[in-house]
Coordinates of C-alpha atoms and ligand atoms in Angstrom, one line a residue:
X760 CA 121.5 150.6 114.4
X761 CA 120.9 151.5 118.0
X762 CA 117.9 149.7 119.9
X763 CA 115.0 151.3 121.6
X764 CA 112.9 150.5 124.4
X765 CA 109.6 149.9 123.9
X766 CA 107.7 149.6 127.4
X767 CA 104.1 148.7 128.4
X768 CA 103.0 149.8 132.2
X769 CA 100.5 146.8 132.5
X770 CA 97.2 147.7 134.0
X771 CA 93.6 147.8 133.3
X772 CA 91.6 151.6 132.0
X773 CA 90.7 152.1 135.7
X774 CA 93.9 151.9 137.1
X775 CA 95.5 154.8 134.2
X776 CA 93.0 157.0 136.8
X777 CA 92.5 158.0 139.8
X778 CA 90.4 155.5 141.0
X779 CA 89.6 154.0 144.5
X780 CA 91.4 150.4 144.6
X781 CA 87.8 149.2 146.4
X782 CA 86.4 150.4 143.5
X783 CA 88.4 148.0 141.0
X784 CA 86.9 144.5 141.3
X785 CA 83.6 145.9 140.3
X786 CA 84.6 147.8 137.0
X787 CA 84.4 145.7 133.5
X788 CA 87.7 144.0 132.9
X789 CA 89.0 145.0 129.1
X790 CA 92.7 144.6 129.9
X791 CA 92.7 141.8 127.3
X792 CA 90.9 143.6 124.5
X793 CA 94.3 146.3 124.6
X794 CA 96.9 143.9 125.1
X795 CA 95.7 141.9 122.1
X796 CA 95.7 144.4 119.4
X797 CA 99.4 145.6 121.1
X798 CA 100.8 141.7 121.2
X799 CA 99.8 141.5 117.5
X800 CA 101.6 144.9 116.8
X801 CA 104.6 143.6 118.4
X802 CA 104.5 140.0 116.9
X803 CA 104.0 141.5 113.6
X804 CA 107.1 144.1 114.5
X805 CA 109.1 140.7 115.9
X806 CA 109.8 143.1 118.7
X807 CA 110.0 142.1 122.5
X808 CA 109.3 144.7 124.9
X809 CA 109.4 145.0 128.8
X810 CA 106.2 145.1 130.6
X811 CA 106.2 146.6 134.0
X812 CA 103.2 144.7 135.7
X813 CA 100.9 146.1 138.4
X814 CA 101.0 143.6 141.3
X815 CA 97.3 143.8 141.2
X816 CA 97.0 142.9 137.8
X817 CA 99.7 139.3 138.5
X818 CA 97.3 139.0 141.6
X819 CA 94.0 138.8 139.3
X820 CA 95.2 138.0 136.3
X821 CA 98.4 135.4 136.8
X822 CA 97.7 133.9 133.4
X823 CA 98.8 137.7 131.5
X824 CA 102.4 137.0 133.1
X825 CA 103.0 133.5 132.5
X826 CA 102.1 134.0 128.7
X827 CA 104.2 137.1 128.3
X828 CA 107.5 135.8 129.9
X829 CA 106.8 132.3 127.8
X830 CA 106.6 134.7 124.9
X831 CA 109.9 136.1 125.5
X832 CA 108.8 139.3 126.7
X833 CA 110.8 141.5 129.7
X834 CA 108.9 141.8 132.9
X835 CA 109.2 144.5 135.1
X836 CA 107.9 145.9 138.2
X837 CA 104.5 148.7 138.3
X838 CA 104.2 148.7 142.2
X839 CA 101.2 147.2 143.9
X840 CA 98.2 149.1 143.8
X841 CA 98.9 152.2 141.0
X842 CA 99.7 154.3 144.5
X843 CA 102.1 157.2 143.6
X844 CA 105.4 157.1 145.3
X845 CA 105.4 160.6 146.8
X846 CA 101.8 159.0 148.5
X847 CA 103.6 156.4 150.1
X848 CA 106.8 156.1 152.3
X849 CA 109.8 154.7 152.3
X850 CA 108.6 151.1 154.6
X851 CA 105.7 150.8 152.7
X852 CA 107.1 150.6 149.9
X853 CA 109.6 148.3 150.4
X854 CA 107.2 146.1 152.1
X855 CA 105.0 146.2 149.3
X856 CA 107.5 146.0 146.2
X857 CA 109.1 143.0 147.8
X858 CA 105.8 141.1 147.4
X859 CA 105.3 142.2 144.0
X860 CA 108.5 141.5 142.9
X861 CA 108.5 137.9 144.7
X862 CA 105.0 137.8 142.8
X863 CA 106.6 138.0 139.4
X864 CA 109.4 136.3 140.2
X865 CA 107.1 133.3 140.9
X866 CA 105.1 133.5 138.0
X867 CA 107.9 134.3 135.0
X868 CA 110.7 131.8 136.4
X869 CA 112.8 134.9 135.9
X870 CA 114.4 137.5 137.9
X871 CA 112.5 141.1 137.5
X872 CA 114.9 143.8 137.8
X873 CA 113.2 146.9 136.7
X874 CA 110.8 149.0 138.0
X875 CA 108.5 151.9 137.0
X876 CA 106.6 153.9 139.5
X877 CA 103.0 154.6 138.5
X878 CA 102.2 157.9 136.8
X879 CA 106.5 158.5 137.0
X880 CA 105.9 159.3 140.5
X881 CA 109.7 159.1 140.9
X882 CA 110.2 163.1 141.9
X883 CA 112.1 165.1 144.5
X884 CA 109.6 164.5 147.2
X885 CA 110.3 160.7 146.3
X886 CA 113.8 160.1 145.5
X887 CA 114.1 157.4 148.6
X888 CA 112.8 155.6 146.0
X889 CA 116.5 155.1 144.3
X890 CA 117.7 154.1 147.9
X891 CA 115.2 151.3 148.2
X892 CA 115.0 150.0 145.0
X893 CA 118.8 148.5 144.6
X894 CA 118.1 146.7 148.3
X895 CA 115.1 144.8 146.7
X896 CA 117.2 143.6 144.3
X897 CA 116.2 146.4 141.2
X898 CA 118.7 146.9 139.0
X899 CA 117.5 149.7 136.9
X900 CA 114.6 152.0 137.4
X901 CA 112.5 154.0 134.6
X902 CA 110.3 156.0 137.0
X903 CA 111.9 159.6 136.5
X904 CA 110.5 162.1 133.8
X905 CA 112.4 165.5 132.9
X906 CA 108.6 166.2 131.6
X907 CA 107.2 168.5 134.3
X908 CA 103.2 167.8 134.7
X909 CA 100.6 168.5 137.2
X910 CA 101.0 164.7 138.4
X911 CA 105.0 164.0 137.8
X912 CA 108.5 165.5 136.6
X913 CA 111.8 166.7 138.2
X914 CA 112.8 169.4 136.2
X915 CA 115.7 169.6 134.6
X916 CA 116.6 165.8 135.3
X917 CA 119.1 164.4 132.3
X918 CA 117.7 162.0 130.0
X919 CA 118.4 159.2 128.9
X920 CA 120.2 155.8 130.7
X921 CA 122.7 157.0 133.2
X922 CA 123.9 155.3 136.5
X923 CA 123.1 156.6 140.2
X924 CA 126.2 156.4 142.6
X925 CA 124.6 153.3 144.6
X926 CA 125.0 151.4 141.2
X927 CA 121.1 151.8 140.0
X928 CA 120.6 152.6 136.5
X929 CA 118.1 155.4 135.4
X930 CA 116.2 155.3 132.1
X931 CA 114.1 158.4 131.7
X932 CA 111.3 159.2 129.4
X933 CA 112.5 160.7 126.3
X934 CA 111.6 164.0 125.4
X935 CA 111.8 166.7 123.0
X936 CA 110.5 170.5 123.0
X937 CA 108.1 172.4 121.2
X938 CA 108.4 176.5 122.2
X939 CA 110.9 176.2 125.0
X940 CA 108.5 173.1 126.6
X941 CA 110.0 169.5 127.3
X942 CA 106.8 167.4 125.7
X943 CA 107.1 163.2 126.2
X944 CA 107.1 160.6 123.6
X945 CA 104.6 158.1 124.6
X946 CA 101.7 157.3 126.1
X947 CA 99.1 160.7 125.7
X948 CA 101.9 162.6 124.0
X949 CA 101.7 159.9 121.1
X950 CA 97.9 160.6 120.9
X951 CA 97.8 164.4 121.4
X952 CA 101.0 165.5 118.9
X953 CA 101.5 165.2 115.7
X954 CA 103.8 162.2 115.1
X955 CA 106.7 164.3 113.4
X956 CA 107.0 165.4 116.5
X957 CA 106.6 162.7 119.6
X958 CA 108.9 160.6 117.1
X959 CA 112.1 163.0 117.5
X960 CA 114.2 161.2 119.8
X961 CA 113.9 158.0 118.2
X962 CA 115.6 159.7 115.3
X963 CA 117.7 161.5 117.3
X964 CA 118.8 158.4 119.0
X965 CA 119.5 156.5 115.5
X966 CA 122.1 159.4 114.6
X967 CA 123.5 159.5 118.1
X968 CA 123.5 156.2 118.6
X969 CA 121.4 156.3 121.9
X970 CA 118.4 154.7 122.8
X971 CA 115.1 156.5 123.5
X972 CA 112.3 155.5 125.6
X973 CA 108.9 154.3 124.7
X974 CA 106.0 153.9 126.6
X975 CA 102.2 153.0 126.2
X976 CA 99.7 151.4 128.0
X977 CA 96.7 148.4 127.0
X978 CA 93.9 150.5 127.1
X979 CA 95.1 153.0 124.9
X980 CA 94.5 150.3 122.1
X981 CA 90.8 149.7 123.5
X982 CA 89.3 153.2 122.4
X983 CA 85.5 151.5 123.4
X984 CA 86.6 151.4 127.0
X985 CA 84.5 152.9 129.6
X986 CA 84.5 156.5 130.0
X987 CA 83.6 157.3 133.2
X988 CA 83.4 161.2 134.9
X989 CA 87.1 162.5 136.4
X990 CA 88.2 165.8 136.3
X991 CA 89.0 167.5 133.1
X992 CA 93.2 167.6 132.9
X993 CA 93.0 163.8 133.5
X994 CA 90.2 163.5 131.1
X995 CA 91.9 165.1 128.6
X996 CA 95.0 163.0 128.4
X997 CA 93.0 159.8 129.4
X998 CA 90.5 159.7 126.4
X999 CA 91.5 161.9 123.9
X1000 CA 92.6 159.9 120.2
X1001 CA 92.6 156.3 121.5
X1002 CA 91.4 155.6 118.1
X1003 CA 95.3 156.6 117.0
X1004 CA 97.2 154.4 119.4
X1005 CA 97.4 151.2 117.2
X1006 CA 97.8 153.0 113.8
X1007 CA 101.1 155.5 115.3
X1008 CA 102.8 152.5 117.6
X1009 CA 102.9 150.1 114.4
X1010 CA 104.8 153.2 112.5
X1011 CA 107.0 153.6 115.2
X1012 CA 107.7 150.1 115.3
X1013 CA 108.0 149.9 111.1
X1014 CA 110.7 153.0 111.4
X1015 CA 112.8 152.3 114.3
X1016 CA 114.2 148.8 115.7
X1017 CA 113.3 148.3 119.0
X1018 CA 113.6 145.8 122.0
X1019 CA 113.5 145.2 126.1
X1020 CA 115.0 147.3 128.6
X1021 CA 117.5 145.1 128.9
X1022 CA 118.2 144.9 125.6
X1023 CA 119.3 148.7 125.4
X1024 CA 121.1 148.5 128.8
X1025 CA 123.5 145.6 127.4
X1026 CA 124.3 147.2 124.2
X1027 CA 124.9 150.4 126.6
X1028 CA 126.9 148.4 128.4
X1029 CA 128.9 146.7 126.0
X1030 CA 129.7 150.2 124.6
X1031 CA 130.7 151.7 127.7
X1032 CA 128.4 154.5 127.2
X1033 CA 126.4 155.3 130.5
X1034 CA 127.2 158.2 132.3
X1035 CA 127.3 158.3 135.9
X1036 CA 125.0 160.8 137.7
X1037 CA 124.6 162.1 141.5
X1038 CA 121.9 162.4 143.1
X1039 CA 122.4 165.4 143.6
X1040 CA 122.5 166.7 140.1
X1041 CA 118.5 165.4 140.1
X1042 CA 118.1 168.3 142.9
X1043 CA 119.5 170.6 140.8
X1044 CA 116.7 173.1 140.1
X1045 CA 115.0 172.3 143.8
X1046 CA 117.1 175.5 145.5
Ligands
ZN342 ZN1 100.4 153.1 135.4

């Protein structure tokens, strides 16, 4: 049976939004309240998963790092401050991502070699991004969606784990389509869909043999989080059916077998199964 990834992008309710960074140190901390009620769902599950931290959040909260790496738990990469890649530029990034990194590095005792952009802000205006990332030391990145939104997506990106030319691997969110649209499978599309639905490429992937991508975030297991004003299409998929997170992530977990990133990329490995991909073929649909 092939396994899954199951991936958290580690941050507090006010860094899922757009929300000044100056702004942060004054806003309730609940990042434990989520991550508790997930932990348990994944102790339960015996599942490990990979976290992609914010740097912010090792900064503040160094004590969140140490106890999931002692725990067994992957850690990865979230960038520094929740700043979208296509906002940023090539030198500040890699400035910034070589503290983080160092950052975790120092905390888990253990090399972090994946990364996920915030809000999958991996698109065609920021593809430098696959450049920098292998000279920092990244092995694989998961920051690409082949979901097109009004925040993220490069459409008509494959899915799935395949390998750039400079030797990065790409694991993309999974998808699957409902009237001709590419919909996700985690995070808000867990929440707002019907879980016959968001669950499709998990069970595609058992039958193919091919893992599938999860993702999910603390505070969508803290539904008495904040709820502060922000404009509606982030409202929307900020707020709406928190109170379903828990109760659909433990099925998902009861149905499939899951693990780290790194889990899925050895048994890829050991198969011989990952296809290689230009970077071109991203660019595909930008003429
Ligand atoms: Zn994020």
């Amino acid at each position: 049976m092939v396994t899954h990834a199951f991936s958290v992008d580690l941050e507090d309710w006010f860094q899922g939004i757009d929300m000044p960074v100056d702004a942060w140190p004054s806003q309730p901390d609940r990042l434990d309240h989520g991550l508790d009620v997930l932990l348990g769902l994944l102790d339960d599950a015996e599942v490990l998963a990979t976290f992609f931290v914010l740097g912010w959040v090792a900064e503040h909260r160094p004590d969140i790092v140490r106890r999931l790496a002692s725990a067994g738990h992957e850690i990865g990469s979230h960038g520094e401050c929740h700043e979208k890649l296509y906002d940023l530029d090539r030198d500040r990034f890699r400035a910034s991502e070589a503290d983080v990194k160092a950052r975790l590095e120092d905390l888990s005792g253990v090399a972090v070699r994946g990364f996920r952009a915030p809000f999958f802000s991996l698109t065609l205006d920021s593809l430098w991004a696959c450049d920098v990332l292998p000279e920092l030391g990244y092995q694989y990145d998961c920051s690409i969606s082949p979901v097109v939104t009004w925040r993220y997506g490069i459409e008509g990106a494959p899915e799935g784990l395949f390998r750039l030319e400079n030797g990065l691997l790409e694991f993309t969110v999974s998808t699957w389509s409902l009237a001709g649209r590419r919909l996700g499978s985690g995070g808000a599309y867990l929440r707002l869909f019907p879980q016959i639905l968001t669950r499709r490429p998990f069970v595609r992937g058992d039958r193919s043999g091919e893992s599938a991508m999860f993702y999910v975030h603390p505070w969508e297991f803290d539904p008495d989080h904040p709820n502060v004003q922000m404009e509606r299409k982030a409202r929307f998929t900020h707020y709406q059916n928190l109170r379903v997170t828990a109760k659909r992530t433990a099925r998902l977990l009861s149905r499939h077998r899951f693990g780290t990133i790194g889990t899925t990329i050895k048994e890829a490995e050991r198969s011989d199964t990952i296809p290689r991909v230009s970077l071109d073929a991203l660019k595909v649909r930008e003429a």
